[in-house]
CSV table of C-alpha atoms and ligand atoms in Angstrom, one decimal:
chain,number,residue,atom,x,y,z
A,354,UNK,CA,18.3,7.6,9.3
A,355,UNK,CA,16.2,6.6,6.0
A,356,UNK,CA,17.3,9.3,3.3
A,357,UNK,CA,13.8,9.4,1.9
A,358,UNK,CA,13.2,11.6,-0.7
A,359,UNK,CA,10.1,14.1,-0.3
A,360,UNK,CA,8.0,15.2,-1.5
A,361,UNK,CA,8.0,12.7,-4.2
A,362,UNK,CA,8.1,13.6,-7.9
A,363,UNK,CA,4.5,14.5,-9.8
A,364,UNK,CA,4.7,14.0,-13.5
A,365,UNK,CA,2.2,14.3,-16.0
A,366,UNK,CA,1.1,11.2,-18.1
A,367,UNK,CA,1.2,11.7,-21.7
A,368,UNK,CA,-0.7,9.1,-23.4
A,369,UNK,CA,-2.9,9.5,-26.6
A,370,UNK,CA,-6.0,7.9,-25.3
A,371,UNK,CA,-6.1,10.2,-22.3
A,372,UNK,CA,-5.7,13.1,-24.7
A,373,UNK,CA,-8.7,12.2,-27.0
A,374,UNK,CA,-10.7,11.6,-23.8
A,375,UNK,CA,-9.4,15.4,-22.3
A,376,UNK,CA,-8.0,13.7,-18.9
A,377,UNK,CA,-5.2,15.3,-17.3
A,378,UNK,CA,-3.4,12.4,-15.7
A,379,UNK,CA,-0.8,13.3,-12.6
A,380,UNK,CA,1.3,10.7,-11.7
A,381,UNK,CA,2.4,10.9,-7.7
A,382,UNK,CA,5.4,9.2,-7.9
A,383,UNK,CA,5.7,7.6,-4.1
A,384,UNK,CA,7.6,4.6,-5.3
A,385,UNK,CA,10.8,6.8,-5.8
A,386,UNK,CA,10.3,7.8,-1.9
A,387,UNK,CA,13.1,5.1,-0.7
A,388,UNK,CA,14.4,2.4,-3.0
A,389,UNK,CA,13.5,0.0,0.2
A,390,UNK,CA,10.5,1.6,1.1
A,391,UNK,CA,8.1,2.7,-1.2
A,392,UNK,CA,6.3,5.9,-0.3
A,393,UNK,CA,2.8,4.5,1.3
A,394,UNK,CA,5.0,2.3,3.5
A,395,UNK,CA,6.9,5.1,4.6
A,396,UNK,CA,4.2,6.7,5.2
A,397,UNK,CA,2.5,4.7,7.3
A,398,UNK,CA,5.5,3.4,9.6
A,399,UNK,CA,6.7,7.5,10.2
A,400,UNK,CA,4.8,7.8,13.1
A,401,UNK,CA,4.8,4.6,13.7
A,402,UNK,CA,9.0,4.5,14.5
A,403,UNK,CA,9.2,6.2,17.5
A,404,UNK,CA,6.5,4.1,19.1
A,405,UNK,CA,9.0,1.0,17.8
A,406,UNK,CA,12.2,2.6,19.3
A,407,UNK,CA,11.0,3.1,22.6
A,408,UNK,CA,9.4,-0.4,22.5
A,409,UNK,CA,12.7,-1.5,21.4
A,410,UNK,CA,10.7,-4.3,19.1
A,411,UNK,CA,8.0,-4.0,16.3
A,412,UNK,CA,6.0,-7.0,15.8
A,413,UNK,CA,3.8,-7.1,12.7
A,414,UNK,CA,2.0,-9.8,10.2
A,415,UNK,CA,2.2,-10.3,6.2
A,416,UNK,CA,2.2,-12.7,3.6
A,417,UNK,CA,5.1,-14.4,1.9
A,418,UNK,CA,5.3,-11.7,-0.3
A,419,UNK,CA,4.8,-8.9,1.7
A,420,UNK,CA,6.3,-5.6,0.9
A,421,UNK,CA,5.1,-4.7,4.1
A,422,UNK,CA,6.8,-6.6,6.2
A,423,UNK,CA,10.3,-5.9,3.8
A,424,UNK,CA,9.4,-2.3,4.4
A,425,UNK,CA,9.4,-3.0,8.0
A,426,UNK,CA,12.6,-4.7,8.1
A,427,UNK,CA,14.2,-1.9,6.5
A,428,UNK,CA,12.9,0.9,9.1
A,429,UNK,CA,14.1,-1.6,11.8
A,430,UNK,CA,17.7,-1.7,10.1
A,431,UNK,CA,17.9,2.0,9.6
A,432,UNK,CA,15.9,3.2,13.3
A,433,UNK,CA,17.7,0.7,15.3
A,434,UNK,CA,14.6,-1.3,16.7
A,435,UNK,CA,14.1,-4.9,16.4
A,436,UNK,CA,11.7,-6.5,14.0
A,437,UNK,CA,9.2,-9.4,14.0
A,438,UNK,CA,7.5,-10.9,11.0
A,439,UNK,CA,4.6,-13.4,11.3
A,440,UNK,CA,4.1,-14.7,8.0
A,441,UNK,CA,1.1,-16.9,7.3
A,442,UNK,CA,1.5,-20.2,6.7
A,443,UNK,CA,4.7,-22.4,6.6
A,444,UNK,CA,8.0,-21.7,6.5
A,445,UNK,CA,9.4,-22.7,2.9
A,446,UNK,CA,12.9,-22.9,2.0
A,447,UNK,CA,15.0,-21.3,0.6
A,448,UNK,CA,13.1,-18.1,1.3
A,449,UNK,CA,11.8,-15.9,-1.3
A,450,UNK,CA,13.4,-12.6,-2.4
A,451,UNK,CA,10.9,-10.8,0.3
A,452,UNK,CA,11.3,-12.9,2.8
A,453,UNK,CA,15.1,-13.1,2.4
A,454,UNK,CA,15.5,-9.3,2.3
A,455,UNK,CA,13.6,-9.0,5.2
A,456,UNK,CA,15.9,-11.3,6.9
A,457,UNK,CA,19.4,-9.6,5.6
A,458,UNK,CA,17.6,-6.7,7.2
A,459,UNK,CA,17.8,-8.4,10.8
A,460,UNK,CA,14.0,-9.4,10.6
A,461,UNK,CA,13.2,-12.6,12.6
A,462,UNK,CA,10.9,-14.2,11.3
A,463,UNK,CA,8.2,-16.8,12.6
A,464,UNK,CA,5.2,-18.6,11.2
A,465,UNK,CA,1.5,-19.3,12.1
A,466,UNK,CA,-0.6,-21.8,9.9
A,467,UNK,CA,-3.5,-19.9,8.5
A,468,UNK,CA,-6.1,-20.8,11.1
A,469,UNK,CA,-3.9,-19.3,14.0
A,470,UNK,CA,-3.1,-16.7,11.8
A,471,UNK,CA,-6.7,-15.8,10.9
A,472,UNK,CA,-7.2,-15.2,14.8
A,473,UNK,CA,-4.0,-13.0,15.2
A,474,UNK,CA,-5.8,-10.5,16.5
A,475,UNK,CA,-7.3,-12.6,19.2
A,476,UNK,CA,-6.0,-12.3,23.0
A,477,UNK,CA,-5.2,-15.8,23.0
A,478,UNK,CA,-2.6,-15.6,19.8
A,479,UNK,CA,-1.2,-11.9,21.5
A,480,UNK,CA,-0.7,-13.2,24.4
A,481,UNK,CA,1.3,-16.4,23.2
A,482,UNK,CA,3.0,-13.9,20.8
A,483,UNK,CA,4.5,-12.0,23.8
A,484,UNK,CA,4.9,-15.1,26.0
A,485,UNK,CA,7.4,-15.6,23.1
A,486,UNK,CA,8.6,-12.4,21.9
A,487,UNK,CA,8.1,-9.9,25.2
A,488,UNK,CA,7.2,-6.5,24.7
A,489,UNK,CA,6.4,-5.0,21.2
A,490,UNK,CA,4.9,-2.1,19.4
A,491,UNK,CA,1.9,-4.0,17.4
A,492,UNK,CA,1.7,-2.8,14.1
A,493,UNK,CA,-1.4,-4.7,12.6
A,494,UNK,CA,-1.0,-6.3,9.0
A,495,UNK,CA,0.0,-3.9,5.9
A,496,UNK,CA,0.4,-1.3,8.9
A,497,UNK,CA,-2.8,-0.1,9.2
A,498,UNK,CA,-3.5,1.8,12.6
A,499,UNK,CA,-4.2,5.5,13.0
A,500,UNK,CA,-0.7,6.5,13.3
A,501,UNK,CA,-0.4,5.4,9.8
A,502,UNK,CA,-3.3,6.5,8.7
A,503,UNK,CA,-2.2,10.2,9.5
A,504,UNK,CA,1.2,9.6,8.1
A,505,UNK,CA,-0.6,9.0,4.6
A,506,UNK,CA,-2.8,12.1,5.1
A,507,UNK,CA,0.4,14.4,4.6
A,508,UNK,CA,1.2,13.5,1.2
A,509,UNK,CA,-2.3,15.8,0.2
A,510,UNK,CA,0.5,19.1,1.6
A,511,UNK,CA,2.4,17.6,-1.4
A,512,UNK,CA,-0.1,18.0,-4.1
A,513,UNK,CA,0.4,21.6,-5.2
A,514,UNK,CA,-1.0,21.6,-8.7
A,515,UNK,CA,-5.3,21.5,-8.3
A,516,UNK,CA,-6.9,18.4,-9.4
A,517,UNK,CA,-10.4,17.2,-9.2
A,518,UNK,CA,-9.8,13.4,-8.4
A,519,UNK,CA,-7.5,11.6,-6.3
A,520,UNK,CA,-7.0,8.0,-7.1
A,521,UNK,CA,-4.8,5.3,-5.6
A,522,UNK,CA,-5.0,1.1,-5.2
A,523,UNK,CA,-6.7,-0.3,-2.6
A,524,UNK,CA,-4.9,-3.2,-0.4
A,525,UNK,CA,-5.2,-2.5,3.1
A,526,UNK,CA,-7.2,0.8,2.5
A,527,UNK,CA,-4.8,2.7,5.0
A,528,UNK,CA,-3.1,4.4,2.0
A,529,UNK,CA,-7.1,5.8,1.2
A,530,UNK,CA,-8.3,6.2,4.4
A,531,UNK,CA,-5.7,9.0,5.4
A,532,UNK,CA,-6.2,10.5,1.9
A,533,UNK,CA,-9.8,11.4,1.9
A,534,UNK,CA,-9.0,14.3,4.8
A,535,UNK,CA,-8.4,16.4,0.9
A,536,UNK,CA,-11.3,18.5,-0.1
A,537,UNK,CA,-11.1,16.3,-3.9
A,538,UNK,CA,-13.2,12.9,-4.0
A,539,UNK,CA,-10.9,10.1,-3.9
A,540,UNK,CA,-11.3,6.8,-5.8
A,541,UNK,CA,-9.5,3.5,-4.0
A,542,UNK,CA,-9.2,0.6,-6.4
A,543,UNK,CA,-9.2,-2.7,-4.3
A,544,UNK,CA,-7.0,-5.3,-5.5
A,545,UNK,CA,-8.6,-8.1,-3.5
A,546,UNK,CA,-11.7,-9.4,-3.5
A,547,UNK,CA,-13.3,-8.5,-0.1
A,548,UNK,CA,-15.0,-5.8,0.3
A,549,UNK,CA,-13.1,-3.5,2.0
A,550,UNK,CA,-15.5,-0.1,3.0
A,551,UNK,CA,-16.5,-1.3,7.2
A,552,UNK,CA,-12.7,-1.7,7.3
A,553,UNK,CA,-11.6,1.7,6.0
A,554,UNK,CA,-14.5,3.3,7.8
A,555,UNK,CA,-13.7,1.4,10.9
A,556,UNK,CA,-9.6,2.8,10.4
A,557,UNK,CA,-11.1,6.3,9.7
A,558,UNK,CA,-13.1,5.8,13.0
A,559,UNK,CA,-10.0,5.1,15.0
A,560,UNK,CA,-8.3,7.8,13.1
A,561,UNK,CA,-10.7,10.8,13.2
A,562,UNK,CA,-13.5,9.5,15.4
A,563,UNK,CA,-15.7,9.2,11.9
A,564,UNK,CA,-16.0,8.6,8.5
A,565,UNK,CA,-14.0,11.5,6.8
A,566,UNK,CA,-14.1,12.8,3.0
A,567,UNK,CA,-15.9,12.2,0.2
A,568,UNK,CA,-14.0,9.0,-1.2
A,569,UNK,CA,-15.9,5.2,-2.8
A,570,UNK,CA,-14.5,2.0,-4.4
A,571,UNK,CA,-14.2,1.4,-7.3
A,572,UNK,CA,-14.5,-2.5,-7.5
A,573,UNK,CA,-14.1,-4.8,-10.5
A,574,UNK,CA,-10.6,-4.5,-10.9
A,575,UNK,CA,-9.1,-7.4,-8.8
A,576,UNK,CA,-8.0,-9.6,-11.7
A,577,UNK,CA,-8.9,-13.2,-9.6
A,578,UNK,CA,-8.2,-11.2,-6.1
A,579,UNK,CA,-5.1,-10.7,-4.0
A,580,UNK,CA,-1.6,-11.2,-6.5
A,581,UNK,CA,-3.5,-12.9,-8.9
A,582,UNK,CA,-3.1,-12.2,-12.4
A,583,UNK,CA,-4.5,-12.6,-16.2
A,584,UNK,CA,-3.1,-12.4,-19.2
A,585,UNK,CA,-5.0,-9.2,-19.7
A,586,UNK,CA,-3.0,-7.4,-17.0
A,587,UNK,CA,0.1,-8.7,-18.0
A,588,UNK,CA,-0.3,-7.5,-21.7
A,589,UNK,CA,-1.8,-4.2,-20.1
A,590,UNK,CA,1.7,-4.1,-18.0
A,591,UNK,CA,3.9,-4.8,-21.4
A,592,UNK,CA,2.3,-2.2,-23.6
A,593,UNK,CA,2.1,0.4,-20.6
A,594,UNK,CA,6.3,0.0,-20.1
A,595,UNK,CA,6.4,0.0,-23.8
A,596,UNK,CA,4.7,3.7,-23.6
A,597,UNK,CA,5.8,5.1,-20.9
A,598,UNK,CA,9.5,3.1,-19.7
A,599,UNK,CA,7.7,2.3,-16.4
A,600,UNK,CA,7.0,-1.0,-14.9
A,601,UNK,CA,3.7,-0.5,-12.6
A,602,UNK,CA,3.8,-3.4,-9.7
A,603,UNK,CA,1.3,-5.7,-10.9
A,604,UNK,CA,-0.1,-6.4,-7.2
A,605,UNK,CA,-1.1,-3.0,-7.3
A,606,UNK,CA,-0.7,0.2,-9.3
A,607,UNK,CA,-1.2,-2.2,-12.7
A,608,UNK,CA,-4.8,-3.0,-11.9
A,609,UNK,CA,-5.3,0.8,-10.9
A,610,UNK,CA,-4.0,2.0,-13.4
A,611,UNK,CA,-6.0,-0.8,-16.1
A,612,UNK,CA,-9.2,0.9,-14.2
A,613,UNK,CA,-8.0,4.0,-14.9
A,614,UNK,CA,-8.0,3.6,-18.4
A,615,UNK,CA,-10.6,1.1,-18.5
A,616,UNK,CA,-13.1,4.1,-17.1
A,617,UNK,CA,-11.4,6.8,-19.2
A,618,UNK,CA,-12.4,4.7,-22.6
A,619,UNK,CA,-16.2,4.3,-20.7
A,620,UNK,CA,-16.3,8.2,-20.5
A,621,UNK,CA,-16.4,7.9,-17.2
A,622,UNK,CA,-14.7,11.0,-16.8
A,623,UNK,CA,-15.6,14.4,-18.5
A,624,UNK,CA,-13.5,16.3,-20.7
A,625,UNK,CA,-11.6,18.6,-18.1
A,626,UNK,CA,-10.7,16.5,-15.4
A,627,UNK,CA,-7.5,16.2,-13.7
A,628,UNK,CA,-6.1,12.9,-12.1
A,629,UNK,CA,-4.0,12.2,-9.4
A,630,UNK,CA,-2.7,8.5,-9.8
A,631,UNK,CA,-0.9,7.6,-6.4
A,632,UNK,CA,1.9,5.4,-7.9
A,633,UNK,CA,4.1,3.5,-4.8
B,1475,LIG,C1,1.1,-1.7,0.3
B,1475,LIG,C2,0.9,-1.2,-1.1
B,1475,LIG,C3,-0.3,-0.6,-1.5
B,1475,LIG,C4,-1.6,-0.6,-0.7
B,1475,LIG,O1,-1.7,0.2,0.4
B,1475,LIG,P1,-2.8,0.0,1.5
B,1475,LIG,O2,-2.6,1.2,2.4
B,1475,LIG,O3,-2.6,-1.3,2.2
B,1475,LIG,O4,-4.2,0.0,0.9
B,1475,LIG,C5,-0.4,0.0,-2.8
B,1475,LIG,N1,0.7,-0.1,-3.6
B,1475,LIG,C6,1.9,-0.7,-3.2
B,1475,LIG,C7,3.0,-0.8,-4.2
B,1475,LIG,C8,2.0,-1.2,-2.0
B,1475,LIG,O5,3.1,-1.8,-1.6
């Protein structure tokens, strides 16, 4: 069994610029979930494991540097189901960190070039996937089906101090679409490019049979798109661990939390408000 530990810690932020601006800033601390699986992973793949252990096999797609699919590996290890990764692209050696965790973690992983793997979805790509692989539970890329989807709508039963805004990073949009069922607005920060709302409705659809919740995007904030960087969010990284001892991941919660602040200096927020940052 995964000893993961919930609910996860909320802490308060204390930071001089939030205090001049009078923004309460709560800090959900889901990254201290499971040191292999962050909290929004776990989330999304609780409801998801017992579909895998009575498929015996969870197939699933990422990138190279997918905590996904590491996350996946380390549910498979610990539920006793077998794992597939289908990275895009080619197979480069010697693996990466991700990709070799995922392996010491009894992933098997296989590759498809990035037009095949553009058309995974596809009954032709599925069907050669279980020609080779047999039967699996499909978990789509970064995990997002509705089981997930309700899996991330129970961290709002952990959330026992009132707020008035919920914000978390926006990859996927699994982690927001299950978090809008709360009566606050939420604010999802993508980290890519692409727009992401017809997806997120389109999960929510699946999910609930509609849109749910009063929730937008907040875009702007993607730093060049998916794991791209600057040297703006890398010194915005540096000064925040200098502050506050804590490294934010810089595929994610660093460009949230550089919006977060970013807005807070526009006034976007009135004097008064209380934030939930997700942090995974
Ligand atoms: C996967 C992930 C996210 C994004 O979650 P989505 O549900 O795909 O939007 C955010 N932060 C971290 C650290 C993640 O690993």
């Amino acid at each position: 069994m995964l000893n993961v530990r919930l609910p996860s810690p909320v802490v308060e932020l204390h930071d001089e610029r939030l205090t001049a601006a009078g923004v309460r800033v709560l800090l959900k601390r889901d990254d201290l979930v499971h040191p292999e699986v962050p909290g929004n992973k776990w989330r999304k793949l609780k409801y998801n494991v017992p579909l895998a252990v009575s498929a015996g096999t969870l197939l699933t797609f990422g990138g190279a540097y997918s905590n996904h699919l590491r996350a996946v590996a380390a549910a498979g290890h610990h539920y006793g189901f077998n794992t597939i990764g289908v990275v895009r692209g080619e197979e480069h050696l010697p693996l990466n960190p991700s990709l070799a965790y995922a392996v010491s973690r009894g992933m098997h992983l296989t590759y498809l070039d990035r037009a095949t793997y553009r058309a995974k979805t596809s009954p032709l790509v599925l069907d050669r996937l279980h020609q080779e692989f047999g039967d699996f539970h499909l978990l789509p890329e970064g995990g997002g089906n509705p089981a997930a989807v309700r899996g991330c709508a129970e961290l709002l039963a952990e959330l026992a101090e009132p707020y008035d805004i919920l914000l978390c990073a926006v990859g996927t949009g699994t982690t927001l679409a299950g978090l809008t069922t709360g009566s606050q607005p939420t604010i999802g920060v993508p980290v890519l490019k692409a727009s992401l709302e017809d997806d997120i409705v389109a999960l929510q659809q699946t999910a609930f049979g509609e849109r749910v919740g009063d929730w937008r995007l907040l875009a702007g904030y993607h730093f060049g798109g998916y794991a791209k960087r600057t040297p703006v969010l890398d010194a915005f990284i540096d000064d925040f661990v200098s502050r506050h001892g804590l490294a934010l991941d810089w595929v994610y919660e660093a460009k949230m939390m550089y919006a977060l602040f970013d807005q807070v200096r526009q006034g976007a927020f009135s004097t008064g408000t209380t934030i939930v940052a997700l942090i995974n």
